[in-house]
Amino acid sequence: MATIARIQPRALVRASGGPRYAVALAVDALGTGLLRPFLLLYGVTVLRLSGPVTGTAMTAGIVAGLVCMPAVGRWLDRGARSTVVAASMLVRVLGVALLLAAPAGHVWLFATAALFLGIGNQAWPAAHAALVATVAHGRERDTALAGARALRNAALGVGALLASVCLAGGTTALRALAAVTALAYLAAAALAWSVHVHAEPAETAPAEDRDDEPAPRMLALLCANVIYVFCLNVPEIALPLVLVTQLHASPVWSAVVFVANTALVVTLQVPVTVFMSRFPRRTVVVLSGVVLAASYLGFLVATSLGHDWGTPAMATVSVVCTIGEIIYAGSATALVTALAPAHVLGRALARFQLSTGFGLAVSPAVMTALAPLGPAALWGSLAAATLLSASAVATEKDQGTRPGVGACRAG
């Protein structure tokens, strides 16, 4: 049984990249929270584009961002760390600048802006995980990844709250929010770059052969991850859809579920990850799938209770779903960093982000297609697919564990 780590704030900040990097994460997330929930509104209200055109442009940006991931992985495997993180933030600065420059009705500038925003949003998770894996090791690395997620969720929530307050100002306020977002991304990029973290080349393989050695396939984990990440969109898409259209509940309930989800992630992500460090990472990933599947079945039962009891029951079960999300988020990326050899860590994380991005992209369409077919179709399908994914992860054989990362230099 592994030794359980203790939560030490200073050590956690150090393992996450240091104080400057922690501030960079917070500033970047604050900027993202200011704009991301209202990017669709910006296209519709400020640029006067139609809803379908705006949504298509945003989806194309996400897909294009995923296409760029192999290149990001190879860049990371050449030793870059803080430079890639800073680049992912600077790309989004360019995207926001194009938003501000786009005249009304100009769909191509909006689509290009969404493209750069999508590239930055997809590249950042892999780059961040690679940086943390370079400066922290073992279970300390897992806790650092969890701490960064908690910090990011808190800053995202604050940014979204500030943006909601500013929306009363109409199109002028939306443009101002975009400008503030660009400044936040720029400041975060400068802070992240100033950390100067770079991984030394691995000593276990010749430099000319290192780029040709493939990353671990982890096929079952990557395929399962596509299903697992559906849980991230349940509070934002599936639950509001069911609560409003099937249980005829007030939209306030959807807001309560979303706020509770954010609060639980912020407060419990690190403690739960530390507690679960007593178990093997693969076992924890499997457990998260079981908890998520149980919550989906709980939603199925809750919808059968009718409006009076069903609505509070759905809100209650959402807590179980969030716990499953927290367990999954604290173990999945950590498992990838533990399995991948140091010299192919970037490509392994890029593949993992590809599966995450694909799952996030298709889950809204899947959920909205299944919901009209009834609760059994929606929640039963999600529960079955998640259990099947957990079984696949449990039976997959590890190809070996990741050796210690080569020496790194941190300014």
mmCIF file of C-alpha atoms in Angstrom:
data_model
loop_
_atom_site.group_PDB
_atom_site.id
_atom_site.type_symbol
_atom_site.label_atom_id
_atom_site.label_comp_id
_atom_site.label_asym_id
_atom_site.label_seq_id
_atom_site.Cartn_x
_atom_site.Cartn_y
_atom_site.Cartn_z
ATOM 1 C CA MET A 1 0.000 0.000 0.000
ATOM 2 C CA ALA A 2 1.398 3.384 -1.024
ATOM 3 C CA THR A 3 2.141 6.062 1.497
ATOM 4 C CA ILE A 4 -0.563 8.730 1.557
ATOM 5 C CA ALA A 5 0.705 12.204 0.798
ATOM 6 C CA ARG A 6 -0.230 15.135 2.970
ATOM 7 C CA ILE A 7 -1.552 18.429 1.667
ATOM 8 C CA GLN A 8 1.141 21.051 2.189
ATOM 9 C CA PRO A 9 0.240 24.297 0.389
ATOM 10 C CA ARG A 10 3.812 25.493 -0.196
ATOM 11 C CA ALA A 11 4.949 22.108 -1.463
ATOM 12 C CA LEU A 12 1.844 21.920 -3.656
ATOM 13 C CA VAL A 13 2.581 25.287 -5.261
ATOM 14 C CA ARG A 14 6.224 24.310 -5.785
ATOM 15 C CA ALA A 15 5.234 20.989 -7.364
ATOM 16 C CA SER A 16 2.778 22.803 -9.639
ATOM 17 C CA GLY A 17 5.513 24.950 -11.183
ATOM 18 C CA GLY A 18 6.061 27.629 -8.546
ATOM 19 C CA PRO A 19 4.211 30.785 -7.449
ATOM 20 C CA ARG A 20 4.575 32.622 -10.768
ATOM 21 C CA TYR A 21 3.207 29.673 -12.681
ATOM 22 C CA ALA A 22 0.289 29.327 -10.251
ATOM 23 C CA VAL A 23 -0.548 32.988 -10.820
ATOM 24 C CA ALA A 24 -0.305 32.408 -14.582
ATOM 25 C CA LEU A 25 -2.805 29.546 -14.318
ATOM 26 C CA ALA A 26 -5.218 31.685 -12.312
ATOM 27 C CA VAL A 27 -4.983 34.666 -14.661
ATOM 28 C CA ASP A 28 -5.381 32.456 -17.733
ATOM 29 C CA ALA A 29 -8.434 30.715 -16.267
ATOM 30 C CA LEU A 30 -9.934 34.046 -15.237
ATOM 31 C CA GLY A 31 -9.664 35.265 -18.813
ATOM 32 C CA THR A 32 -11.146 32.049 -20.144
ATOM 33 C CA GLY A 33 -14.033 32.333 -17.708
ATOM 34 C CA LEU A 34 -14.697 35.881 -18.902
ATOM 35 C CA LEU A 35 -15.107 34.918 -22.557
ATOM 36 C CA ARG A 36 -15.674 31.205 -23.157
ATOM 37 C CA PRO A 37 -19.268 30.964 -21.865
ATOM 38 C CA PHE A 38 -20.238 33.983 -23.983
ATOM 39 C CA LEU A 39 -18.328 33.373 -27.207
ATOM 40 C CA LEU A 40 -21.537 32.248 -28.898
ATOM 41 C CA LEU A 41 -23.298 35.408 -27.703
ATOM 42 C CA TYR A 42 -20.421 37.500 -29.053
ATOM 43 C CA GLY A 43 -20.873 36.032 -32.516
ATOM 44 C CA VAL A 44 -24.653 36.442 -32.461
ATOM 45 C CA THR A 45 -25.047 39.832 -30.775
ATOM 46 C CA VAL A 46 -21.845 41.737 -31.607
ATOM 47 C CA LEU A 47 -21.036 40.330 -35.053
ATOM 48 C CA ARG A 48 -24.708 39.688 -35.940
ATOM 49 C CA LEU A 49 -24.069 36.149 -37.191
ATOM 50 C CA SER A 50 -26.760 33.492 -37.162
ATOM 51 C CA GLY A 51 -26.767 30.911 -34.366
ATOM 52 C CA PRO A 52 -26.027 27.912 -36.645
ATOM 53 C CA VAL A 53 -23.166 29.744 -38.381
ATOM 54 C CA THR A 54 -21.653 30.791 -35.057
ATOM 55 C CA GLY A 55 -21.933 27.282 -33.611
ATOM 56 C CA THR A 56 -20.411 25.711 -36.717
ATOM 57 C CA ALA A 57 -17.444 28.083 -36.577
ATOM 58 C CA MET A 58 -16.857 27.278 -32.908
ATOM 59 C CA THR A 59 -17.034 23.521 -33.579
ATOM 60 C CA ALA A 60 -14.588 23.871 -36.463
ATOM 61 C CA GLY A 61 -12.197 25.646 -34.112
ATOM 62 C CA ILE A 62 -12.323 22.767 -31.636
ATOM 63 C CA VAL A 63 -11.716 20.196 -34.377
ATOM 64 C CA ALA A 64 -8.809 22.195 -35.810
ATOM 65 C CA GLY A 65 -7.296 22.432 -32.359
ATOM 66 C CA LEU A 66 -7.361 18.647 -32.088
ATOM 67 C CA VAL A 67 -5.645 18.288 -35.464
ATOM 68 C CA CYS A 68 -2.721 20.327 -34.124
ATOM 69 C CA MET A 69 -2.148 18.044 -31.127
ATOM 70 C CA PRO A 70 0.408 15.674 -32.751
ATOM 71 C CA ALA A 71 2.644 18.662 -33.509
ATOM 72 C CA VAL A 72 2.255 19.880 -29.921
ATOM 73 C CA GLY A 73 3.243 16.435 -28.647
ATOM 74 C CA ARG A 74 6.441 16.378 -30.715
ATOM 75 C CA TRP A 75 7.315 19.901 -29.580
ATOM 76 C CA LEU A 76 6.981 18.782 -25.972
ATOM 77 C CA ASP A 77 9.122 15.718 -26.638
ATOM 78 C CA ARG A 78 11.929 17.991 -27.805
ATOM 79 C CA GLY A 79 12.098 19.285 -24.241
ATOM 80 C CA ALA A 80 9.918 22.399 -24.397
ATOM 81 C CA ARG A 81 7.662 22.928 -21.382
ATOM 82 C CA SER A 82 6.900 26.488 -20.232
ATOM 83 C CA THR A 83 7.415 27.714 -23.806
ATOM 84 C CA VAL A 84 4.566 25.519 -25.061
ATOM 85 C CA VAL A 85 2.304 26.616 -22.200
ATOM 86 C CA ALA A 86 3.034 30.263 -23.011
ATOM 87 C CA ALA A 87 2.464 29.628 -26.725
ATOM 88 C CA SER A 88 -0.958 28.104 -26.038
ATOM 89 C CA MET A 89 -1.883 31.327 -24.232
ATOM 90 C CA LEU A 90 -0.418 33.628 -26.904
ATOM 91 C CA VAL A 91 -2.373 31.834 -29.634
ATOM 92 C CA ARG A 92 -5.556 32.722 -27.755
ATOM 93 C CA VAL A 93 -4.425 36.361 -27.553
ATOM 94 C CA LEU A 94 -4.361 36.348 -31.363
ATOM 95 C CA GLY A 95 -7.802 34.751 -31.439
ATOM 96 C CA VAL A 96 -9.316 37.416 -29.200
ATOM 97 C CA ALA A 97 -7.605 40.172 -31.214
ATOM 98 C CA LEU A 98 -9.294 38.830 -34.345
ATOM 99 C CA LEU A 99 -12.620 38.875 -32.514
ATOM 100 C CA LEU A 100 -12.158 42.539 -31.698
ATOM 101 C CA ALA A 101 -11.078 43.342 -35.269
ATOM 102 C CA ALA A 102 -13.939 41.461 -36.940
ATOM 103 C CA PRO A 103 -16.639 43.723 -38.407
ATOM 104 C CA ALA A 104 -20.316 42.807 -38.145
ATOM 105 C CA GLY A 105 -21.320 39.991 -40.475
ATOM 106 C CA HIS A 106 -17.740 38.860 -41.181
ATOM 107 C CA VAL A 107 -17.972 35.136 -40.545
ATOM 108 C CA TRP A 108 -14.461 34.241 -41.729
ATOM 109 C CA LEU A 109 -12.701 36.432 -39.191
ATOM 110 C CA PHE A 110 -14.885 34.957 -36.448
ATOM 111 C CA ALA A 111 -14.107 31.438 -37.696
ATOM 112 C CA THR A 112 -10.376 32.220 -37.731
ATOM 113 C CA ALA A 113 -10.624 33.624 -34.205
ATOM 114 C CA ALA A 114 -12.430 30.461 -33.076
ATOM 115 C CA LEU A 115 -9.653 28.446 -34.763
ATOM 116 C CA PHE A 116 -6.886 30.113 -32.734
ATOM 117 C CA LEU A 117 -8.924 29.906 -29.541
ATOM 118 C CA GLY A 118 -9.512 26.212 -30.220
ATOM 119 C CA ILE A 119 -5.818 25.536 -30.826
ATOM 120 C CA GLY A 120 -4.874 27.231 -27.565
ATOM 121 C CA ASN A 121 -7.603 25.511 -25.566
ATOM 122 C CA GLN A 122 -6.610 22.070 -26.855
ATOM 123 C CA ALA A 123 -2.841 22.549 -26.566
ATOM 124 C CA TRP A 124 -2.860 23.914 -23.020
ATOM 125 C CA PRO A 125 -3.864 20.748 -21.045
ATOM 126 C CA ALA A 126 -1.119 18.587 -22.563
ATOM 127 C CA ALA A 127 1.510 21.303 -22.181
ATOM 128 C CA HIS A 128 0.528 21.969 -18.579
ATOM 129 C CA ALA A 129 0.558 18.271 -17.660
ATOM 130 C CA ALA A 130 4.000 17.859 -19.245
ATOM 131 C CA LEU A 131 5.356 20.835 -17.279
ATOM 132 C CA VAL A 132 4.019 19.514 -13.975
ATOM 133 C CA ALA A 133 5.378 16.029 -14.761
ATOM 134 C CA THR A 134 8.807 17.600 -15.276
ATOM 135 C CA VAL A 135 9.004 19.475 -11.972
ATOM 136 C CA ALA A 136 7.151 16.949 -9.768
ATOM 137 C CA HIS A 137 7.313 13.170 -9.439
ATOM 138 C CA GLY A 138 5.267 10.295 -8.052
ATOM 139 C CA ARG A 139 2.170 11.071 -6.041
ATOM 140 C CA GLU A 140 3.321 14.660 -5.563
ATOM 141 C CA ARG A 141 2.788 15.088 -9.300
ATOM 142 C CA ASP A 142 -0.769 13.711 -9.055
ATOM 143 C CA THR A 143 -1.596 16.137 -6.257
ATOM 144 C CA ALA A 144 -0.088 19.040 -8.195
ATOM 145 C CA LEU A 145 -2.236 18.242 -11.231
ATOM 146 C CA ALA A 146 -5.290 18.088 -8.977
ATOM 147 C CA GLY A 147 -4.392 21.382 -7.312
ATOM 148 C CA ALA A 148 -4.050 23.103 -10.671
ATOM 149 C CA ARG A 149 -7.467 21.814 -11.712
ATOM 150 C CA ALA A 150 -9.049 23.133 -8.513
ATOM 151 C CA LEU A 151 -7.383 26.516 -8.969
ATOM 152 C CA ARG A 152 -8.439 26.677 -12.613
ATOM 153 C CA ASN A 153 -12.068 25.833 -11.819
ATOM 154 C CA ALA A 154 -12.174 28.508 -9.140
ATOM 155 C CA ALA A 155 -10.787 31.161 -11.505
ATOM 156 C CA LEU A 156 -13.120 30.028 -14.297
ATOM 157 C CA GLY A 157 -16.074 30.434 -11.962
ATOM 158 C CA VAL A 158 -15.000 33.920 -10.887
ATOM 159 C CA GLY A 159 -14.467 34.945 -14.505
ATOM 160 C CA ALA A 160 -17.877 33.659 -15.563
ATOM 161 C CA LEU A 161 -19.515 35.429 -12.608
ATOM 162 C CA LEU A 162 -17.850 38.742 -13.493
ATOM 163 C CA ALA A 163 -18.874 38.328 -17.129
ATOM 164 C CA SER A 164 -22.477 37.623 -16.129
ATOM 165 C CA VAL A 165 -22.568 40.866 -14.157
ATOM 166 C CA CYS A 166 -21.142 42.803 -17.108
ATOM 167 C CA LEU A 167 -23.596 41.419 -19.670
ATOM 168 C CA ALA A 168 -26.133 44.128 -18.815
ATOM 169 C CA GLY A 169 -23.911 46.494 -20.801
ATOM 170 C CA GLY A 170 -24.797 44.831 -24.101
ATOM 171 C CA THR A 171 -22.413 44.677 -27.068
ATOM 172 C CA THR A 172 -20.079 47.300 -25.603
ATOM 173 C CA ALA A 173 -19.620 45.169 -22.502
ATOM 174 C CA LEU A 174 -18.948 42.052 -24.596
ATOM 175 C CA ARG A 175 -16.219 43.858 -26.521
ATOM 176 C CA ALA A 176 -14.738 45.086 -23.253
ATOM 177 C CA LEU A 177 -14.795 41.529 -21.888
ATOM 178 C CA ALA A 178 -12.954 40.315 -24.979
ATOM 179 C CA ALA A 179 -10.306 43.016 -24.546
ATOM 180 C CA VAL A 180 -9.803 42.144 -20.875
ATOM 181 C CA THR A 181 -9.555 38.473 -21.832
ATOM 182 C CA ALA A 182 -6.767 39.253 -24.325
ATOM 183 C CA LEU A 183 -4.850 41.174 -21.661
ATOM 184 C CA ALA A 184 -5.303 38.297 -19.198
ATOM 185 C CA TYR A 185 -3.976 35.768 -21.719
ATOM 186 C CA LEU A 186 -1.012 38.026 -22.497
ATOM 187 C CA ALA A 187 -0.121 38.469 -18.818
ATOM 188 C CA ALA A 188 -0.505 34.731 -18.173
ATOM 189 C CA ALA A 189 1.749 33.897 -21.142
ATOM 190 C CA ALA A 190 4.472 36.220 -19.856
ATOM 191 C CA LEU A 191 4.299 34.683 -16.376
ATOM 192 C CA ALA A 192 4.315 31.116 -17.691
ATOM 193 C CA TRP A 193 7.285 31.766 -19.984
ATOM 194 C CA SER A 194 9.232 33.406 -17.147
ATOM 195 C CA VAL A 195 9.258 30.109 -15.245
ATOM 196 C CA HIS A 196 11.781 28.731 -17.821
ATOM 197 C CA VAL A 197 11.106 25.014 -17.363
ATOM 198 C CA HIS A 198 12.716 22.773 -19.958
ATOM 199 C CA ALA A 199 13.177 19.000 -19.866
ATOM 200 C CA GLU A 200 16.627 17.667 -20.627
ATOM 201 C CA PRO A 201 16.800 15.019 -23.383
ATOM 202 C CA ALA A 202 16.335 11.500 -22.051
ATOM 203 C CA GLU A 203 19.571 9.554 -21.719
ATOM 204 C CA THR A 204 18.022 6.167 -22.454
ATOM 205 C CA ALA A 205 17.880 6.552 -26.244
ATOM 206 C CA PRO A 206 20.017 8.219 -28.936
ATOM 207 C CA ALA A 207 18.746 11.627 -29.998
ATOM 208 C CA GLU A 208 18.328 10.543 -33.634
ATOM 209 C CA ASP A 209 16.111 7.597 -32.643
ATOM 210 C CA ARG A 210 14.114 9.214 -29.904
ATOM 211 C CA ASP A 211 11.599 10.960 -32.167
ATOM 212 C CA ASP A 212 10.873 7.688 -33.966
ATOM 213 C CA GLU A 213 10.034 5.643 -30.888
ATOM 214 C CA PRO A 214 6.258 5.493 -30.479
ATOM 215 C CA ALA A 215 4.441 6.430 -27.308
ATOM 216 C CA PRO A 216 2.576 3.666 -25.451
ATOM 217 C CA ARG A 217 -0.629 2.836 -27.284
ATOM 218 C CA MET A 218 -2.896 2.742 -24.213
ATOM 219 C CA LEU A 219 -5.712 1.972 -26.651
ATOM 220 C CA ALA A 220 -8.252 0.868 -24.039
ATOM 221 C CA LEU A 221 -7.549 3.892 -21.836
ATOM 222 C CA LEU A 222 -7.819 6.338 -24.736
ATOM 223 C CA CYS A 223 -11.059 4.822 -26.037
ATOM 224 C CA ALA A 224 -12.515 4.683 -22.533
ATOM 225 C CA ASN A 225 -11.540 8.301 -21.973
ATOM 226 C CA VAL A 226 -13.830 9.364 -24.825
ATOM 227 C CA ILE A 227 -16.765 8.011 -22.789
ATOM 228 C CA TYR A 228 -15.477 9.115 -19.399
ATOM 229 C CA VAL A 229 -15.293 12.780 -20.412
ATOM 230 C CA PHE A 230 -19.040 12.818 -21.021
ATOM 231 C CA CYS A 231 -19.286 13.418 -17.269
ATOM 232 C CA LEU A 232 -17.785 16.887 -17.748
ATOM 233 C CA ASN A 233 -20.749 17.941 -19.897
ATOM 234 C CA VAL A 234 -23.459 16.320 -17.765
ATOM 235 C CA PRO A 235 -23.916 19.360 -15.451
ATOM 236 C CA GLU A 236 -23.914 21.785 -18.387
ATOM 237 C CA ILE A 237 -25.966 19.890 -20.980
ATOM 238 C CA ALA A 238 -27.670 16.667 -19.907
ATOM 239 C CA LEU A 239 -29.002 17.764 -16.519
ATOM 240 C CA PRO A 240 -30.396 21.167 -17.630
ATOM 241 C CA LEU A 241 -32.020 19.460 -20.616
ATOM 242 C CA VAL A 242 -33.705 16.814 -18.473
ATOM 243 C CA LEU A 243 -34.640 19.164 -15.634
ATOM 244 C CA VAL A 244 -36.286 21.747 -17.880
ATOM 245 C CA THR A 245 -37.817 19.651 -20.679
ATOM 246 C CA GLN A 246 -38.757 16.421 -18.875
ATOM 247 C CA LEU A 247 -39.262 17.370 -15.235
ATOM 248 C CA HIS A 248 -40.432 20.936 -16.052
ATOM 249 C CA ALA A 249 -38.293 22.326 -13.252
ATOM 250 C CA SER A 250 -37.256 25.939 -12.894
ATOM 251 C CA PRO A 251 -33.979 26.867 -14.623
ATOM 252 C CA VAL A 252 -32.755 27.837 -11.151
ATOM 253 C CA TRP A 253 -32.226 24.138 -10.435
ATOM 254 C CA SER A 254 -29.812 23.888 -13.377
ATOM 255 C CA ALA A 255 -27.857 26.833 -12.007
ATOM 256 C CA VAL A 256 -27.776 25.248 -8.540
ATOM 257 C CA VAL A 257 -26.390 22.000 -9.975
ATOM 258 C CA PHE A 258 -23.710 23.842 -11.955
ATOM 259 C CA VAL A 259 -22.626 25.999 -9.016
ATOM 260 C CA ALA A 260 -22.537 22.967 -6.710
ATOM 261 C CA ASN A 261 -20.434 21.066 -9.242
ATOM 262 C CA THR A 262 -17.909 23.903 -9.460
ATOM 263 C CA ALA A 263 -17.770 24.351 -5.671
ATOM 264 C CA LEU A 264 -17.234 20.636 -5.067
ATOM 265 C CA VAL A 265 -14.433 20.429 -7.640
ATOM 266 C CA VAL A 266 -12.682 23.445 -6.128
ATOM 267 C CA THR A 267 -12.913 22.189 -2.544
ATOM 268 C CA LEU A 268 -12.565 18.415 -2.972
ATOM 269 C CA GLN A 269 -10.278 17.848 -5.975
ATOM 270 C CA VAL A 270 -7.051 17.906 -3.982
ATOM 271 C CA PRO A 271 -8.270 16.090 -0.823
ATOM 272 C CA VAL A 272 -9.926 13.320 -2.840
ATOM 273 C CA THR A 273 -6.848 12.880 -5.027
ATOM 274 C CA VAL A 274 -4.608 12.679 -1.968
ATOM 275 C CA PHE A 275 -6.943 10.158 -0.317
ATOM 276 C CA MET A 276 -7.063 7.983 -3.448
ATOM 277 C CA SER A 277 -3.248 7.946 -3.656
ATOM 278 C CA ARG A 278 -3.290 4.824 -1.460
ATOM 279 C CA PHE A 279 -4.581 2.846 -4.472
ATOM 280 C CA PRO A 280 -2.997 2.131 -7.883
ATOM 281 C CA ARG A 281 -3.873 4.785 -10.460
ATOM 282 C CA ARG A 282 -5.487 2.316 -12.867
ATOM 283 C CA THR A 283 -7.702 1.008 -10.065
ATOM 284 C CA VAL A 284 -8.783 4.574 -9.282
ATOM 285 C CA VAL A 285 -9.643 5.219 -12.942
ATOM 286 C CA VAL A 286 -11.783 2.078 -12.955
ATOM 287 C CA LEU A 287 -13.453 3.124 -9.691
ATOM 288 C CA SER A 288 -14.318 6.515 -11.149
ATOM 289 C CA GLY A 289 -16.116 4.785 -14.015
ATOM 290 C CA VAL A 290 -18.128 2.697 -11.566
ATOM 291 C CA VAL A 291 -19.112 5.796 -9.570
ATOM 292 C CA LEU A 292 -20.094 7.664 -12.738
ATOM 293 C CA ALA A 293 -22.167 4.724 -13.993
ATOM 294 C CA ALA A 294 -23.899 4.479 -10.605
ATOM 295 C CA SER A 295 -24.755 8.195 -10.782
ATOM 296 C CA TYR A 296 -26.227 7.767 -14.263
ATOM 297 C CA LEU A 297 -28.439 4.970 -12.968
ATOM 298 C CA GLY A 298 -29.352 7.271 -10.072
ATOM 299 C CA PHE A 299 -30.469 9.921 -12.569
ATOM 300 C CA LEU A 300 -32.580 7.276 -14.295
ATOM 301 C CA VAL A 301 -34.338 6.445 -11.031
ATOM 302 C CA ALA A 302 -34.743 10.123 -10.146
ATOM 303 C CA THR A 303 -36.544 10.930 -13.405
ATOM 304 C CA SER A 304 -39.150 8.286 -12.586
ATOM 305 C CA LEU A 305 -40.134 10.086 -9.378
ATOM 306 C CA GLY A 306 -41.946 12.928 -11.130
ATOM 307 C CA HIS A 307 -41.590 16.687 -10.739
ATOM 308 C CA ASP A 308 -42.004 17.054 -6.969
ATOM 309 C CA TRP A 309 -39.445 14.447 -5.914
ATOM 310 C CA GLY A 310 -37.522 13.973 -9.122
ATOM 311 C CA THR A 311 -36.010 17.458 -9.270
ATOM 312 C CA PRO A 312 -34.359 17.456 -5.825
ATOM 313 C CA ALA A 313 -33.375 13.818 -6.366
ATOM 314 C CA MET A 314 -31.570 14.773 -9.591
ATOM 315 C CA ALA A 315 -29.745 17.540 -7.749
ATOM 316 C CA THR A 316 -28.718 15.109 -5.022
ATOM 317 C CA VAL A 317 -27.471 12.463 -7.445
ATOM 318 C CA SER A 318 -25.469 15.156 -9.257
ATOM 319 C CA VAL A 319 -23.207 15.248 -6.186
ATOM 320 C CA VAL A 320 -22.351 11.569 -6.764
ATOM 321 C CA CYS A 321 -21.666 12.339 -10.429
ATOM 322 C CA THR A 322 -19.339 15.165 -9.406
ATOM 323 C CA ILE A 323 -17.464 12.842 -7.025
ATOM 324 C CA GLY A 324 -16.962 10.451 -9.931
ATOM 325 C CA GLU A 325 -15.724 13.338 -12.065
ATOM 326 C CA ILE A 326 -13.267 14.380 -9.349
ATOM 327 C CA ILE A 327 -11.893 10.842 -8.995
ATOM 328 C CA TYR A 328 -11.553 10.520 -12.769
ATOM 329 C CA ALA A 329 -9.883 13.914 -13.244
ATOM 330 C CA GLY A 330 -7.395 13.227 -10.459
ATOM 331 C CA SER A 331 -6.274 9.876 -11.824
ATOM 332 C CA ALA A 332 -6.576 9.686 -15.619
ATOM 333 C CA THR A 333 -3.911 12.217 -16.643
ATOM 334 C CA ALA A 334 -1.723 11.020 -13.772
ATOM 335 C CA LEU A 335 -1.945 7.466 -15.132
ATOM 336 C CA VAL A 336 -0.818 8.630 -18.579
ATOM 337 C CA THR A 337 2.185 10.481 -17.139
ATOM 338 C CA ALA A 338 3.089 7.379 -15.119
ATOM 339 C CA LEU A 339 2.899 5.020 -18.100
ATOM 340 C CA ALA A 340 4.687 7.093 -20.739
ATOM 341 C CA PRO A 341 8.495 7.064 -20.981
ATOM 342 C CA ALA A 342 10.008 10.516 -20.525
ATOM 343 C CA HIS A 343 11.092 10.997 -24.141
ATOM 344 C CA VAL A 344 7.575 10.309 -25.527
ATOM 345 C CA LEU A 345 5.598 11.949 -22.720
ATOM 346 C CA GLY A 346 4.473 14.792 -24.971
ATOM 347 C CA ARG A 347 3.063 12.493 -27.626
ATOM 348 C CA ALA A 348 1.317 10.351 -25.009
ATOM 349 C CA LEU A 349 -0.325 13.423 -23.463
ATOM 350 C CA ALA A 350 -1.248 14.710 -26.929
ATOM 351 C CA ARG A 351 -3.032 11.434 -27.714
ATOM 352 C CA PHE A 352 -4.828 11.601 -24.402
ATOM 353 C CA GLN A 353 -5.929 15.174 -25.123
ATOM 354 C CA LEU A 354 -7.147 14.055 -28.547
ATOM 355 C CA SER A 355 -9.450 11.528 -26.892
ATOM 356 C CA THR A 356 -10.584 14.113 -24.342
ATOM 357 C CA GLY A 357 -11.292 16.757 -26.965
ATOM 358 C CA PHE A 358 -13.136 14.294 -29.179
ATOM 359 C CA GLY A 359 -15.329 13.165 -26.277
ATOM 360 C CA LEU A 360 -16.112 16.752 -25.313
ATOM 361 C CA ALA A 361 -16.934 17.591 -28.934
ATOM 362 C CA VAL A 362 -19.343 14.714 -29.562
ATOM 363 C CA SER A 363 -20.984 14.468 -26.132
ATOM 364 C CA PRO A 364 -23.411 17.397 -26.609
ATOM 365 C CA ALA A 365 -24.702 15.905 -29.862
ATOM 366 C CA VAL A 366 -25.008 12.422 -28.324
ATOM 367 C CA MET A 367 -26.785 13.661 -25.193
ATOM 368 C CA THR A 368 -29.234 15.880 -27.061
ATOM 369 C CA ALA A 369 -29.992 13.023 -29.483
ATOM 370 C CA LEU A 370 -30.617 10.468 -26.719
ATOM 371 C CA ALA A 371 -32.639 12.696 -24.364
ATOM 372 C CA PRO A 372 -35.821 12.853 -26.522
ATOM 373 C CA LEU A 373 -35.840 9.045 -26.670
ATOM 374 C CA GLY A 374 -36.491 8.877 -22.932
ATOM 375 C CA PRO A 375 -34.558 8.600 -19.653
ATOM 376 C CA ALA A 376 -33.661 4.953 -20.231
ATOM 377 C CA ALA A 377 -32.060 5.755 -23.575
ATOM 378 C CA LEU A 378 -30.008 8.609 -22.149
ATOM 379 C CA TRP A 379 -28.956 7.429 -18.709
ATOM 380 C CA GLY A 380 -29.021 3.704 -19.478
ATOM 381 C CA SER A 381 -26.761 4.167 -22.495
ATOM 382 C CA LEU A 382 -24.333 6.377 -20.563
ATOM 383 C CA ALA A 383 -24.200 3.898 -17.665
ATOM 384 C CA ALA A 384 -23.632 0.903 -19.942
ATOM 385 C CA ALA A 385 -20.958 2.647 -22.016
ATOM 386 C CA THR A 386 -19.126 3.880 -18.919
ATOM 387 C CA LEU A 387 -19.147 0.455 -17.269
ATOM 388 C CA LEU A 388 -17.864 -1.097 -20.488
ATOM 389 C CA SER A 389 -15.114 1.523 -20.600
ATOM 390 C CA ALA A 390 -14.153 0.868 -16.986
ATOM 391 C CA SER A 391 -13.926 -2.853 -17.747
ATOM 392 C CA ALA A 392 -11.646 -2.165 -20.702
ATOM 393 C CA VAL A 393 -9.335 -0.031 -18.553
ATOM 394 C CA ALA A 394 -9.263 -2.710 -15.852
ATOM 395 C CA THR A 395 -8.238 -5.464 -18.264
ATOM 396 C CA GLU A 396 -5.644 -3.493 -20.252
ATOM 397 C CA LYS A 397 -2.073 -4.502 -19.505
ATOM 398 C CA ASP A 398 0.433 -1.805 -18.646
ATOM 399 C CA GLN A 399 3.341 -1.639 -21.088
ATOM 400 C CA GLY A 400 5.626 -0.511 -18.298
ATOM 401 C CA THR A 401 5.851 2.480 -16.062
ATOM 402 C CA ARG A 402 7.411 5.751 -16.887
ATOM 403 C CA PRO A 403 11.009 6.078 -15.729
ATOM 404 C CA GLY A 404 12.049 9.138 -13.837
ATOM 405 C CA VAL A 405 11.997 12.262 -15.931
ATOM 406 C CA GLY A 406 15.379 13.476 -17.012
ATOM 407 C CA ALA A 407 16.899 16.381 -15.205
ATOM 408 C CA CYS A 408 15.045 19.633 -15.643
ATOM 409 C CA ARG A 409 16.067 23.184 -15.177
ATOM 410 C CA ALA A 410 13.710 25.695 -13.618
ATOM 411 C CA GLY A 411 14.505 29.342 -13.505
#
